[in-house]
mmCIF file of C-alpha atoms and ligand atoms in Angstrom:
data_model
loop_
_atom_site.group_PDB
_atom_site.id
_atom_site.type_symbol
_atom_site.label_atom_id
_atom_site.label_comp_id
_atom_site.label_asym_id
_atom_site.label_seq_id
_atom_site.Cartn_x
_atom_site.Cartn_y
_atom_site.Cartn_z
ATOM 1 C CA UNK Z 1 105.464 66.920 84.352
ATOM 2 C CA UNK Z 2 104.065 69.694 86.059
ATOM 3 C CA UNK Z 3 106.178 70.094 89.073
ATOM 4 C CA UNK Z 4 109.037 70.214 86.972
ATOM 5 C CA UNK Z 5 107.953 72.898 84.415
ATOM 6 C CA UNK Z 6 106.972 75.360 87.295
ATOM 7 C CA UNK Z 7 110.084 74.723 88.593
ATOM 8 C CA UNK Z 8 111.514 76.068 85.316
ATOM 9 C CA UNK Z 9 109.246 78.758 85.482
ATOM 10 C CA UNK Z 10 109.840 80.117 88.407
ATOM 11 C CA UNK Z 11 113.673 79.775 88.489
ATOM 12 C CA UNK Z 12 113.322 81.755 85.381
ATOM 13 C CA UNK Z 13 111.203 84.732 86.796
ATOM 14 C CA UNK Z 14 113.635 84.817 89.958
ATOM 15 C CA UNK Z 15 116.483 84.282 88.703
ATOM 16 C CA UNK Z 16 117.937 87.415 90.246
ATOM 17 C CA UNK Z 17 118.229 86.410 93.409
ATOM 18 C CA UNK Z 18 118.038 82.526 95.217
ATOM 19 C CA UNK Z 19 114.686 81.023 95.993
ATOM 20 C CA UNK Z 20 114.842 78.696 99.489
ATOM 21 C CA UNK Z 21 113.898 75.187 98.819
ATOM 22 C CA UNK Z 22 111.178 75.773 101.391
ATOM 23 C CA UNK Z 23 109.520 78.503 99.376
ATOM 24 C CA UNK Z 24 109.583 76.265 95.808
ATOM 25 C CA UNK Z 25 108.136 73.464 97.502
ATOM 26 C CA UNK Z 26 104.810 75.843 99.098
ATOM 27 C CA UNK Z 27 104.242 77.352 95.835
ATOM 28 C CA UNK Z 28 104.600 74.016 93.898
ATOM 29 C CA UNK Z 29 103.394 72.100 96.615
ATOM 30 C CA UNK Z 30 105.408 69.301 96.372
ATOM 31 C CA UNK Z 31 107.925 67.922 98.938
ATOM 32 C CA UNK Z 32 111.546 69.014 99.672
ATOM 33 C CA UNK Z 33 113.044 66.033 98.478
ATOM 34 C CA UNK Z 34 110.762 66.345 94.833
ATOM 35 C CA UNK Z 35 112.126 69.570 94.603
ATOM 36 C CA UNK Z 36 115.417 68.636 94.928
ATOM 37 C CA UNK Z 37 115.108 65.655 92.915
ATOM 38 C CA UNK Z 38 113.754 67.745 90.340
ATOM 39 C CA UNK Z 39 116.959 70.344 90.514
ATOM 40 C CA UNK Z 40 118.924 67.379 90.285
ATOM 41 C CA UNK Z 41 117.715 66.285 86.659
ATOM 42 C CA UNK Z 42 117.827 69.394 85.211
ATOM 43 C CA UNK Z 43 121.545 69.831 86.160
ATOM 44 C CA UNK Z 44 121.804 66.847 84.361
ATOM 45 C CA UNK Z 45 120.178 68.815 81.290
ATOM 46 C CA UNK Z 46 122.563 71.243 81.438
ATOM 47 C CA UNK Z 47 120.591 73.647 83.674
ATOM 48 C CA UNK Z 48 123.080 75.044 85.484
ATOM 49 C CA UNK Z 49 121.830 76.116 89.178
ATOM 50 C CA UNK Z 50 123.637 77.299 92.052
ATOM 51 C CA UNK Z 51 123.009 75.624 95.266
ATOM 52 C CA UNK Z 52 123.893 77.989 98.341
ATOM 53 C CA UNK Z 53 123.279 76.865 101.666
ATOM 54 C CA UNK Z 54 120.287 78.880 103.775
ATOM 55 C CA UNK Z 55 120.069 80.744 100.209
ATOM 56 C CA UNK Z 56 118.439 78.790 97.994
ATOM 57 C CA UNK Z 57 118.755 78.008 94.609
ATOM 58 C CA UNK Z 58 119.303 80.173 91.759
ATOM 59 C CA UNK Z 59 119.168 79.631 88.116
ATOM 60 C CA UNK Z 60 122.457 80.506 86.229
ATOM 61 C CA UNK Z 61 122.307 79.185 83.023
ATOM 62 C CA UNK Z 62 119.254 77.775 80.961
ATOM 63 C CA UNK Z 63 120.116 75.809 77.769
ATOM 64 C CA UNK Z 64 118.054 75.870 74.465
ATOM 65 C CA UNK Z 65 117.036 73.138 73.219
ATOM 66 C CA UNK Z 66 117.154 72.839 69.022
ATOM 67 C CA UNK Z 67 113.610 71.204 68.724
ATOM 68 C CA UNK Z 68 111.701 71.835 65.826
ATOM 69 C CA UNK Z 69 109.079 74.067 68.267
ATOM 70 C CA UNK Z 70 112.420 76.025 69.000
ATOM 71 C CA UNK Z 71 113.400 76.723 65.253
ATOM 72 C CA UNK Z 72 110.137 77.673 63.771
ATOM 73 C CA UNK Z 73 109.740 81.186 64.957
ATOM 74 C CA UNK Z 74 113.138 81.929 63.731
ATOM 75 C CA UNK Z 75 112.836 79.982 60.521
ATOM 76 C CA UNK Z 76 112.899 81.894 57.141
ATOM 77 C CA UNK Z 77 113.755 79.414 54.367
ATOM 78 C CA UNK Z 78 111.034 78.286 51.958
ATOM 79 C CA UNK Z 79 112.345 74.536 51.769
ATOM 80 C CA UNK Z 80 115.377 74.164 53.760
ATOM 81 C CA UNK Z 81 114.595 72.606 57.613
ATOM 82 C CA UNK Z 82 111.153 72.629 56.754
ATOM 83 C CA UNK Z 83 111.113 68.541 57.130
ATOM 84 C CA UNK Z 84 112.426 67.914 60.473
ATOM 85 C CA UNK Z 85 113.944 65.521 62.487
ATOM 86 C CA UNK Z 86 114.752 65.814 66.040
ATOM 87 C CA UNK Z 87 116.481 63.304 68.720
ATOM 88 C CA UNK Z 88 117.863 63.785 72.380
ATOM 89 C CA UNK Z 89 120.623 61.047 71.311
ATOM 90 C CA UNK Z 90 121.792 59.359 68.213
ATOM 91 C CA UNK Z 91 124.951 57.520 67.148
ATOM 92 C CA UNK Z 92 125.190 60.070 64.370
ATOM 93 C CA UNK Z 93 122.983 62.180 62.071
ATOM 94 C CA UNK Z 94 124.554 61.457 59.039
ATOM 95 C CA UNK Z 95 123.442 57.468 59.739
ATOM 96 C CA UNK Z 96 119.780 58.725 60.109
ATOM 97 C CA UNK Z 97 119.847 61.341 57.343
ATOM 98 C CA UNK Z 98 121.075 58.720 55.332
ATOM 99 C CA UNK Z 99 118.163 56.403 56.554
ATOM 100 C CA UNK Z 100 115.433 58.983 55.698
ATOM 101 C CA UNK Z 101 116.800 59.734 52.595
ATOM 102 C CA UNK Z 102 116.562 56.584 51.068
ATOM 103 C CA UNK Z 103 113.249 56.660 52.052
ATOM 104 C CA UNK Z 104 112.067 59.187 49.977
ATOM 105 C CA UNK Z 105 112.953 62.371 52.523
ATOM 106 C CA UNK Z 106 112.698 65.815 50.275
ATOM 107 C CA UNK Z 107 115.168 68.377 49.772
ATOM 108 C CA UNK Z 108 116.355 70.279 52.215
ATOM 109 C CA UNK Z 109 115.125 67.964 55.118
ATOM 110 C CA UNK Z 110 117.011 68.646 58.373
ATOM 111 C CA UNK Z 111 118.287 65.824 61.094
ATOM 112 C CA UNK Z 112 119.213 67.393 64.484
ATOM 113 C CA UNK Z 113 120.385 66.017 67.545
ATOM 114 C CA UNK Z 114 121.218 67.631 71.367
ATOM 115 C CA UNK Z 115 123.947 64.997 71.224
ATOM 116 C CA UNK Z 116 126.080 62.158 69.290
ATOM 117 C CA UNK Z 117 127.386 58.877 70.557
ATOM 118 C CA UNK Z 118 129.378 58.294 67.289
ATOM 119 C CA UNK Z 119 129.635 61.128 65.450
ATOM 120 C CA UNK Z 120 131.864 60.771 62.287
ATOM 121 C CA UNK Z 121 134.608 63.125 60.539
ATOM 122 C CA UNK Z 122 136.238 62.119 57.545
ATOM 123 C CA UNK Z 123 137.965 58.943 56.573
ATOM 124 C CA UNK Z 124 136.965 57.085 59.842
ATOM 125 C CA UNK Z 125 137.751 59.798 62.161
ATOM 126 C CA UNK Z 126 135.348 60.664 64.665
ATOM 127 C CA UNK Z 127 133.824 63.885 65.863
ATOM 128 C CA UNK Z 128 132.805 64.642 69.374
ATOM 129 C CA UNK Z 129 129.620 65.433 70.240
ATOM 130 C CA UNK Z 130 128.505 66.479 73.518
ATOM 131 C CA UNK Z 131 125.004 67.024 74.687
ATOM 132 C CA UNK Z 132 123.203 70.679 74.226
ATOM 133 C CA UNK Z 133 126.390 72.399 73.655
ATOM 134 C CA UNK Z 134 126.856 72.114 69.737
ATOM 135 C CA UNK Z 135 124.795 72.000 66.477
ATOM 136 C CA UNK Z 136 125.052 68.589 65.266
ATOM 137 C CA UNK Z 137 122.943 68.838 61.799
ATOM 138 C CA UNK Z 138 122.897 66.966 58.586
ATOM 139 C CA UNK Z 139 120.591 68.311 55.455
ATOM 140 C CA UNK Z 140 119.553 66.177 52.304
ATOM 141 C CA UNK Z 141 119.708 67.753 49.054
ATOM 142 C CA UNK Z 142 119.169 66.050 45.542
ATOM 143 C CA UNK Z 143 121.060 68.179 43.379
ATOM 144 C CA UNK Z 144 121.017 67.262 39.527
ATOM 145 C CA UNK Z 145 124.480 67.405 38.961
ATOM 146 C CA UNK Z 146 126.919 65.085 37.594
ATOM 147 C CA UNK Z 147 128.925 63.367 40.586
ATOM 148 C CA UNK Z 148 132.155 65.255 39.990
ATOM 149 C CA UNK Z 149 131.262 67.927 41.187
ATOM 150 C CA UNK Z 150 129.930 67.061 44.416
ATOM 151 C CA UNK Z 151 133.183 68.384 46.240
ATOM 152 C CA UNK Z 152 131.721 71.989 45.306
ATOM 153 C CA UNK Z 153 129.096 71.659 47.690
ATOM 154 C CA UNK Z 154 131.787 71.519 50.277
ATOM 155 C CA UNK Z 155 133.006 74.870 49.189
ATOM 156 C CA UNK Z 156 128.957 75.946 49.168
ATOM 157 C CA UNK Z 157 128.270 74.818 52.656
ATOM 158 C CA UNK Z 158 131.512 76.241 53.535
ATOM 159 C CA UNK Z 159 130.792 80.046 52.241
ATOM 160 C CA UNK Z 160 127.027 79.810 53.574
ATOM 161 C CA UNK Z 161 128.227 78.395 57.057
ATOM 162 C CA UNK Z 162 131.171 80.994 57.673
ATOM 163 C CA UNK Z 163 128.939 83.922 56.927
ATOM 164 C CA UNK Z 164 126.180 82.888 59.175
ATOM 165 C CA UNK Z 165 128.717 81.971 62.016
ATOM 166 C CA UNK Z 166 130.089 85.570 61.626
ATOM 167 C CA UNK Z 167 126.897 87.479 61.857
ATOM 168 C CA UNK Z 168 125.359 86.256 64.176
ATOM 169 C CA UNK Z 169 128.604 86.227 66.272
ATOM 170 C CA UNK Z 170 131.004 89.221 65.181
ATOM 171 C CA UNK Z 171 133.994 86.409 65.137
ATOM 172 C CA UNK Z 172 136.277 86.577 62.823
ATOM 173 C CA UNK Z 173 135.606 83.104 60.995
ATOM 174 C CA UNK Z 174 137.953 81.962 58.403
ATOM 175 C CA UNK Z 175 138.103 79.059 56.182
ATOM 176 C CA UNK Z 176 139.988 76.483 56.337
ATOM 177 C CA UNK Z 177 140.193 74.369 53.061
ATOM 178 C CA UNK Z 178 138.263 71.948 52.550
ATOM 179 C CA UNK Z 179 136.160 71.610 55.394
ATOM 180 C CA UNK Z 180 136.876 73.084 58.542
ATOM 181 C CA UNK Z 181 135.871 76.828 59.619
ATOM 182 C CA UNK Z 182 138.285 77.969 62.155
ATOM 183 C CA UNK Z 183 138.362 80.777 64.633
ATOM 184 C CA UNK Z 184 141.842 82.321 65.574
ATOM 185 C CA UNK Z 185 143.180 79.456 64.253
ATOM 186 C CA UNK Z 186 140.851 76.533 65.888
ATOM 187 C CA UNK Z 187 138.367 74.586 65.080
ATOM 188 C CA UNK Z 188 134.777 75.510 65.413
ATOM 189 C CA UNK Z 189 133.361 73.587 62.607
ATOM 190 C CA UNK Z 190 133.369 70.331 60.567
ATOM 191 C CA UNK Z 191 131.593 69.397 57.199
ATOM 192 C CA UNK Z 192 131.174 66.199 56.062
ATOM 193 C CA UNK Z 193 129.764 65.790 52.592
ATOM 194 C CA UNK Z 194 128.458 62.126 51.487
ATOM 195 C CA UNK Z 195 126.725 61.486 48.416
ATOM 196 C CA UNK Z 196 125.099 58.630 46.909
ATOM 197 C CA UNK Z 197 125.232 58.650 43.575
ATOM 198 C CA UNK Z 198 124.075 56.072 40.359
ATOM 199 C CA UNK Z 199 125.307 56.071 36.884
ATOM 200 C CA UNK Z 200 127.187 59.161 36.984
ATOM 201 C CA UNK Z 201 124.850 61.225 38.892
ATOM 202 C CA UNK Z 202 124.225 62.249 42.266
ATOM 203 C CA UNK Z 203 121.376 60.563 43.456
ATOM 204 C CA UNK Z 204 121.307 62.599 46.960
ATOM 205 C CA UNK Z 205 123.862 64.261 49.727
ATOM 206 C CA UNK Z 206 123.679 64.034 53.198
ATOM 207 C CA UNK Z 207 125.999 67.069 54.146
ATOM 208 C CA UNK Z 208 127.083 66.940 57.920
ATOM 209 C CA UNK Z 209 128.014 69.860 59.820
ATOM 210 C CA UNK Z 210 128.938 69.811 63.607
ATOM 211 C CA UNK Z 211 129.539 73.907 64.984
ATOM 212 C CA UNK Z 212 130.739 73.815 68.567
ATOM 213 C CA UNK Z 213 128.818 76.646 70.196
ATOM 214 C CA UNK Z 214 127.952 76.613 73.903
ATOM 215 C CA UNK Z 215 131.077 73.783 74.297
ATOM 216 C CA UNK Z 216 133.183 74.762 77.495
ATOM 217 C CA UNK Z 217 136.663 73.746 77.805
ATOM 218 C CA UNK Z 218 136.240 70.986 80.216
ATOM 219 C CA UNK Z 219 134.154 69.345 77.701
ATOM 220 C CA UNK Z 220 137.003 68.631 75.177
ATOM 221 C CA UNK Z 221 139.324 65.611 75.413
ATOM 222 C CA UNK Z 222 142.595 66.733 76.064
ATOM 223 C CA UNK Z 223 143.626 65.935 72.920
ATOM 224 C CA UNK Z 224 141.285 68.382 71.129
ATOM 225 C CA UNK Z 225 142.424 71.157 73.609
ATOM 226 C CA UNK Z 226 144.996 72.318 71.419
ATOM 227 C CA UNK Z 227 143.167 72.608 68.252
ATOM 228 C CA UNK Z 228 139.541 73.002 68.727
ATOM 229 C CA UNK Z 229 137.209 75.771 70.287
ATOM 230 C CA UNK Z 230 134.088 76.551 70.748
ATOM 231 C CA UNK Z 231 131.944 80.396 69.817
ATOM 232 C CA UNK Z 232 131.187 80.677 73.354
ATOM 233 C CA UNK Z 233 134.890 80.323 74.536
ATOM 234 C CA UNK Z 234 136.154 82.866 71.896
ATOM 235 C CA UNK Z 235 133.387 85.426 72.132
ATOM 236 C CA UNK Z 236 133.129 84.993 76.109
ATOM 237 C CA UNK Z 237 129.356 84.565 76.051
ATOM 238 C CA UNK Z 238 126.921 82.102 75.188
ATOM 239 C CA UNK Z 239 125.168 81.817 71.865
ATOM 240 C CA UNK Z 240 121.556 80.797 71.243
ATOM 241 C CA UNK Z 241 121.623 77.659 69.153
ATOM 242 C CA UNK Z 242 118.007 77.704 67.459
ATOM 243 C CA UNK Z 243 118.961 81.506 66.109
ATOM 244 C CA UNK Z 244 121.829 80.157 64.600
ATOM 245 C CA UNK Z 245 120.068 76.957 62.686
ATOM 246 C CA UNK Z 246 117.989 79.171 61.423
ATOM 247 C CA UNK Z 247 120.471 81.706 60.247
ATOM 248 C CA UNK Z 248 122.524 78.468 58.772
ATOM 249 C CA UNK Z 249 119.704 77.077 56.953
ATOM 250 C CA UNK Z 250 118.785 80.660 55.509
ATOM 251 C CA UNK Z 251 122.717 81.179 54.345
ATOM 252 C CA UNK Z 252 122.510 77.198 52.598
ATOM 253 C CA UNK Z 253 119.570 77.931 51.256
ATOM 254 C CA UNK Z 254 120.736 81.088 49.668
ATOM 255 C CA UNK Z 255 123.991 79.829 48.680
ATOM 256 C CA UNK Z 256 122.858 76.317 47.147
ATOM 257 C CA UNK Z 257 120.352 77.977 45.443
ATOM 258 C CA UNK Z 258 122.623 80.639 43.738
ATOM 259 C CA UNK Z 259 124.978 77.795 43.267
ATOM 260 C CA UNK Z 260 122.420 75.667 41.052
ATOM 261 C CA UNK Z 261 121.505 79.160 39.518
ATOM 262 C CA UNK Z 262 124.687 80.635 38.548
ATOM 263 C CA UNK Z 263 127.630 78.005 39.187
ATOM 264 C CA UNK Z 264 130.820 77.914 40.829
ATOM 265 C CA UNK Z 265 132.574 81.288 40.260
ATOM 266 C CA UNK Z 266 130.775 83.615 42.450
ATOM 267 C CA UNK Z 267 131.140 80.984 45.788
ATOM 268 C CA UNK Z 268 134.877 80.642 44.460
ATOM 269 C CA UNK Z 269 135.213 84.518 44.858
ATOM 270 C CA UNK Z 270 133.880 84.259 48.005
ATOM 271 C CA UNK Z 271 135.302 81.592 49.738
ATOM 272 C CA UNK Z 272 138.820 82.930 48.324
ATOM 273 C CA UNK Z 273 137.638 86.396 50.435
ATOM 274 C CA UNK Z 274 137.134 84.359 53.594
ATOM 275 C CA UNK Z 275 139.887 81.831 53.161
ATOM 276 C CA UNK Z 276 142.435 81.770 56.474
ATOM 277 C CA UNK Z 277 145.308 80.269 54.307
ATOM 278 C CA UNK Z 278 145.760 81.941 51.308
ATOM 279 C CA UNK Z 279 149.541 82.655 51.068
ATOM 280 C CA UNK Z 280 150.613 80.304 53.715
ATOM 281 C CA UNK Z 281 152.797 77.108 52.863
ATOM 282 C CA UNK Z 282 150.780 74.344 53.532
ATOM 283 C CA UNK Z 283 151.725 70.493 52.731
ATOM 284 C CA UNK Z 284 149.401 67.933 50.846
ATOM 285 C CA UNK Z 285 149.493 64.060 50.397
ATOM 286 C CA UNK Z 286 148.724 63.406 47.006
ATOM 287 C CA UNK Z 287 148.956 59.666 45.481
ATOM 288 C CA UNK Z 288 152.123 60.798 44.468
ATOM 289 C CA UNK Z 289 153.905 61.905 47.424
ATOM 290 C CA UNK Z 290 153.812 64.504 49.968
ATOM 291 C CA UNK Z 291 153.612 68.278 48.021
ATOM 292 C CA UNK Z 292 154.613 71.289 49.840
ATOM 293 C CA UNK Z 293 154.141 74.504 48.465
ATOM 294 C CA UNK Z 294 151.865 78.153 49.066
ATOM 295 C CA UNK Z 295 148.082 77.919 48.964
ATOM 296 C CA UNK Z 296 147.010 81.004 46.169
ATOM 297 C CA UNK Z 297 143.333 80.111 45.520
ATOM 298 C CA UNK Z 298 140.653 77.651 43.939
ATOM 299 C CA UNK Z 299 140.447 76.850 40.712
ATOM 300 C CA UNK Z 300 137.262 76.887 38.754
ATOM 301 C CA UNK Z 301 136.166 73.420 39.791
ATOM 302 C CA UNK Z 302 137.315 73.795 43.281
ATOM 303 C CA UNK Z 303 140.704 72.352 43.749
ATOM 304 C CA UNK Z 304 143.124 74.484 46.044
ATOM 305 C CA UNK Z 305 146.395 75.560 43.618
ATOM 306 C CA UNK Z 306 149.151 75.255 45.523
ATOM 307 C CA UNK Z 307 152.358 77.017 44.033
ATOM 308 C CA UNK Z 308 155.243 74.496 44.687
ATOM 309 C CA UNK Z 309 158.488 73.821 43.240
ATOM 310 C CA UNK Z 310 157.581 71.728 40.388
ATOM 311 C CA UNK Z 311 154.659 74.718 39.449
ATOM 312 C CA UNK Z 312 151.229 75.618 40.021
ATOM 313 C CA UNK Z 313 149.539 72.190 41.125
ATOM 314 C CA UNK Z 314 145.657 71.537 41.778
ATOM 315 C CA UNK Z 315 144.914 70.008 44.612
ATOM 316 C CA UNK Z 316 141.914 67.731 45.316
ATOM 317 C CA UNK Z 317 140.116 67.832 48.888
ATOM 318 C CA UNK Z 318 140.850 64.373 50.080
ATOM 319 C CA UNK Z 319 144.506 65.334 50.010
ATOM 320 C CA UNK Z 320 144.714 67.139 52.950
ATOM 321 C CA UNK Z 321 143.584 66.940 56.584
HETATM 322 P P1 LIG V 1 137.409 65.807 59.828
HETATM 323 O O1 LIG V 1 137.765 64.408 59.524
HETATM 324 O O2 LIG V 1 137.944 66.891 58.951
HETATM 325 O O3 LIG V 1 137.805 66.187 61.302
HETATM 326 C C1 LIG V 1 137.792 65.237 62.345
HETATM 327 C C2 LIG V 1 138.893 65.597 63.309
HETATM 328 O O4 LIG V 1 138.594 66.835 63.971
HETATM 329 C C3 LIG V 1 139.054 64.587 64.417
HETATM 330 O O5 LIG V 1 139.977 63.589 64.065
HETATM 331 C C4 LIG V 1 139.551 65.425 65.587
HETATM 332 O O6 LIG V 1 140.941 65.632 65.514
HETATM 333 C C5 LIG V 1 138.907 66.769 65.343
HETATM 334 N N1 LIG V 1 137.642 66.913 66.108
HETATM 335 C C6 LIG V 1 136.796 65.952 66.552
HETATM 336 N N2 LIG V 1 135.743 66.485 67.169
HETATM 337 C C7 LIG V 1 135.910 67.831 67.128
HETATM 338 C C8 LIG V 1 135.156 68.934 67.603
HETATM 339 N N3 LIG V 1 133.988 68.797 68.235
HETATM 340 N N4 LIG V 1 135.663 70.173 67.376
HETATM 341 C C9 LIG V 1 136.828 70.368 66.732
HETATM 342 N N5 LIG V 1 137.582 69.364 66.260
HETATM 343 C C10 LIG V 1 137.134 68.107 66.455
HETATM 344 C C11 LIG V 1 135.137 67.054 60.024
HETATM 345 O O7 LIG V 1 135.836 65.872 59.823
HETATM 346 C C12 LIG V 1 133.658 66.835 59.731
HETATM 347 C C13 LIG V 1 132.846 66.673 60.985
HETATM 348 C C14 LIG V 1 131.368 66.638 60.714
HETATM 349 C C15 LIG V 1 130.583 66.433 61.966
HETATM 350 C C16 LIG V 1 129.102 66.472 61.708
HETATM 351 S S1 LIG V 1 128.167 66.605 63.153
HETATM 352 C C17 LIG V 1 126.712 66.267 62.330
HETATM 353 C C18 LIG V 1 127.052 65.190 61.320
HETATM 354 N N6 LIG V 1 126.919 63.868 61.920
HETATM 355 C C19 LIG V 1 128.106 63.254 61.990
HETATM 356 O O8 LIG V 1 128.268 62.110 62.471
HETATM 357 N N7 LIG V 1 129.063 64.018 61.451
HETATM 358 C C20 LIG V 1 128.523 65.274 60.978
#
């Protein structure tokens, strides 16, 4: 598609000032209407060009793509995204993930797709998706640890995922527990941890992650205006999404790693550091009731203690939402 790439290019190298659709179609000699046509399907990309008339066009905005060919430069880890999968479309990562691994996929192999038809949160919620605008990601990691401890690697991903988010955005990222990273107080990212597991170990874990990055307002449903937002919206620019893979996998990688290495307490310490609710009353439904009380901190297996009226009470992550 030849017409198309120089297109690209040279919207790229002028994209100062607008190019007439006379000019593109000399120097790509092609018609006016294949020019146009052209224009037309990358807007549908997510190219975002500005059409004025006797002007020209003029390129405003070019979106990444998160193609393996994309990540590599930027890639650091030794096993983590080094098995890739890539897809314009799927129903959901976590379905292929879960595919691959019971095929045999490694550690640390990565599925990524520009966009999700049915992508899942917890306990049959769902998680929108749209195209080129977020990180929609799930790794496979076989672990040998006993299957109670699986939650943990919520709290992991959690740790390695806020940090990354922060430096390579200056937001102020906090924690929300278990599974949500938040940004003044909305929602910029999910985890979703699922494990397969036989005879009392964990057999592998496909953990999900969905980071809204480039989303712009008019993409949410108005019933996610209120409580979720996007890096670009909050820091007022746009973020490049391979650079941040990359500094994901590189902060998972580090963080599992030191995890397997040295257990729980140091990612217990740190997550308490970049915890948003620490000290705030929160309310959890527990088999026996709703329990209201003051999140203080994790305990050494991971559950949130919650200071309520009956005493200090653990609290396990599928209690709350
Ligand atoms: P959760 O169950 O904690 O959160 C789901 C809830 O979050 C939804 O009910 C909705 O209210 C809200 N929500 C939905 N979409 C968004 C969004 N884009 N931004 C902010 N809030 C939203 C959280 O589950 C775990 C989500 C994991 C998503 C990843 S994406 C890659 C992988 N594939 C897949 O299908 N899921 C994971």
């Amino acid at each position: 598609n030849s017409i198309r790439e120089g297109l690209v290019q040279l919207l790229i190298r002028h994209r100062e000032n607008f190019l007439s659709g006379e000019e593109i179609s000399q120097r790509l000699e092609c018609s006016r209407t294949a020019v146009w046509k052209h224009i037309e399907e990358l807007r549908k990309e997510g190219y975002q060009i500005e059409a004025r008339p006797k002007s020209g066009y003029r390129l405003v905005y070019r979106p990444d793509r998160v193609a393996p060919e994309e990540l590599q430069p930027h890639l650091s880890t030794r096993s983590f995204g080094q098995h890739f999968r890539y897809r314009a479309q799927v129903t959901s990562t976590q379905a292929l993930a879960h595919e691959w691994a019971r095929e045999g996929a490694p550690e640390g192999a990565v599925v990524i797709a520009e966009e999700q038809t049915e992508g899942r949160g917890r306990m049959g919620r769902s998680w929108h998706s749209p195209p080129r605008s977020g990180i929609w990601m799930s790794l496979i990691l076989r672990p040998s640890l006993p299957l109670p401890l699986a939650p943990q690697l919520t709290l992991v991903a959690s740790v390695a995922l806020s940090r990354a988010l922060k430096s390579e955005t200056g937001l102020p990222v906090s924690i929300k527990w278990p599974n949500d990273l938040l940004v003044h107080g909305k929602k910029v990212c999910g985890i979703l941890t699922e494990l397969r597991g036989e005879q009392d170990q964990i057999q592998y874990i496909v953990l999900g992650m969905g980071i809204n990055v480039n989303v712009t307002e008019e993409f949410f449903p108005k019933e996610l205006k209120e409580k979720a937002t996007s890096l670009a919206i909050e820091g007022k620019q746009t973020y490049s999404r391979p650079q941040l893979i990359c500094s994901m996998l590189k902060e998972l990688e580090t963080w599992y790693n030191g995890y397997l290495t040295h257990g729980f307490e140091p990612i217990r310490i740190l997550w308490e550091e970049s915890a948003g609710m620490l000290g705030k009353m929160i309310t959890a439904r527990t088999p026996s009731g709703e329990k209201r009380g003051i999140a203080k901190g994790l305990d050494a297996t991971g559950a949130l203690l919650l200071e309520t009226e009956e005493g200090i009470l653990p609290v396990f992550s599928s209690y709350i939402d």
